[in-house]
Coordinates of C-alpha atoms in Angstrom, one line a residue:
M948 CA 13.0 -72.7 52.2
N949 CA 10.8 -75.8 52.1
L950 CA 8.4 -77.3 49.5
Q951 CA 5.3 -76.0 51.3
E952 CA 6.6 -72.4 51.2
L953 CA 7.2 -72.7 47.4
E954 CA 3.8 -74.2 46.8
Q955 CA 2.2 -71.4 48.9
R956 CA 4.0 -68.7 46.9
Q957 CA 2.9 -70.2 43.6
K958 CA -0.7 -70.7 44.8
A959 CA -0.8 -67.1 46.1
F960 CA 0.5 -65.7 42.7
F961 CA -2.3 -67.4 40.8
Q962 CA -5.0 -66.5 43.3
N963 CA -4.0 -62.8 43.1
S964 CA -3.6 -62.6 39.3
K965 CA -5.6 -63.1 36.2
F966 CA -2.9 -65.3 34.7
D967 CA -2.9 -69.1 34.4
S968 CA 0.8 -69.5 33.6
L969 CA 4.2 -67.7 34.2
L970 CA 7.5 -68.2 32.4
L971 CA 10.7 -67.0 34.1
R972 CA 14.3 -67.2 32.9
N973 CA 17.6 -67.2 34.7
F974 CA 20.8 -66.7 32.7
D975 CA 24.2 -65.4 33.6
N976 CA 23.4 -62.1 32.0
W977 CA 19.8 -61.9 33.3
L978 CA 19.4 -63.1 36.9
D979 CA 15.7 -62.9 37.9
A980 CA 15.0 -62.8 41.7
N981 CA 11.5 -64.1 40.9
F982 CA 13.1 -67.3 39.6
F983 CA 14.6 -68.1 43.0
Y984 CA 11.5 -66.9 44.8
F985 CA 9.2 -69.4 43.0
S986 CA 11.7 -72.3 42.5
G987 CA 14.1 -72.2 45.5
I988 CA 16.9 -72.9 43.0
D989 CA 19.9 -70.7 42.5
S990 CA 20.9 -72.0 39.0
E991 CA 21.7 -70.3 35.7
D992 CA 20.8 -71.2 32.1
C993 CA 17.2 -72.3 33.1
F994 CA 13.6 -71.5 32.4
L995 CA 10.8 -72.0 35.0
L996 CA 7.3 -72.6 33.8
L997 CA 4.5 -72.3 36.3
K998 CA 1.0 -73.3 35.3
K999 CA -2.0 -73.0 37.6
G1000 CA -2.7 -76.3 39.3
K1001 CA 0.3 -78.1 37.7
K1002 CA 3.7 -79.2 38.9
P1003 CA 6.3 -76.6 37.9
V1004 CA 8.5 -77.4 35.0
L1005 CA 12.2 -76.5 34.9
L1006 CA 13.8 -76.3 31.5
S1007 CA 17.6 -76.5 31.8
S1008 CA 20.6 -76.8 29.6
F1009 CA 22.0 -80.3 29.0
L1010 CA 25.0 -79.5 31.3
Q1011 CA 22.8 -78.4 34.2
S1012 CA 20.0 -80.9 34.0
G1013 CA 21.8 -83.7 35.8
N1014 CA 22.4 -81.5 38.8
L1015 CA 18.8 -80.4 39.0
Q1016 CA 17.2 -83.9 39.0
K1017 CA 17.4 -83.9 42.8
F1018 CA 14.6 -81.3 43.0
Q1019 CA 11.6 -83.5 43.3
H1020 CA 9.1 -80.6 43.4
L1021 CA 9.9 -79.8 39.8
K1022 CA 9.6 -81.6 36.5
V1023 CA 13.1 -81.2 34.9
L1024 CA 13.4 -81.1 31.1
Q1025 CA 16.5 -80.4 29.2
F1026 CA 17.4 -78.5 26.0
D1027 CA 20.5 -78.9 24.0
S1028 CA 21.3 -75.3 23.0
L1029 CA 20.2 -71.8 23.7

């Protein structure tokens, strides 16, 4: 999956809904297929915030954030605890 596909998916979501933001979570006890569909990342202990017209934000645990910095299409922020 490439960056253009992800951007098209996000754009289509906002064009076809009345929402201007979407928050998804992906944890070991709650794996959300939509998380991967919109981010292209198969990672746990994360939140994904999509806002219409903005760069997606990935909120990840301190332990995961270093591994996720390589995803240039996301702004990666970290949290210290759940």
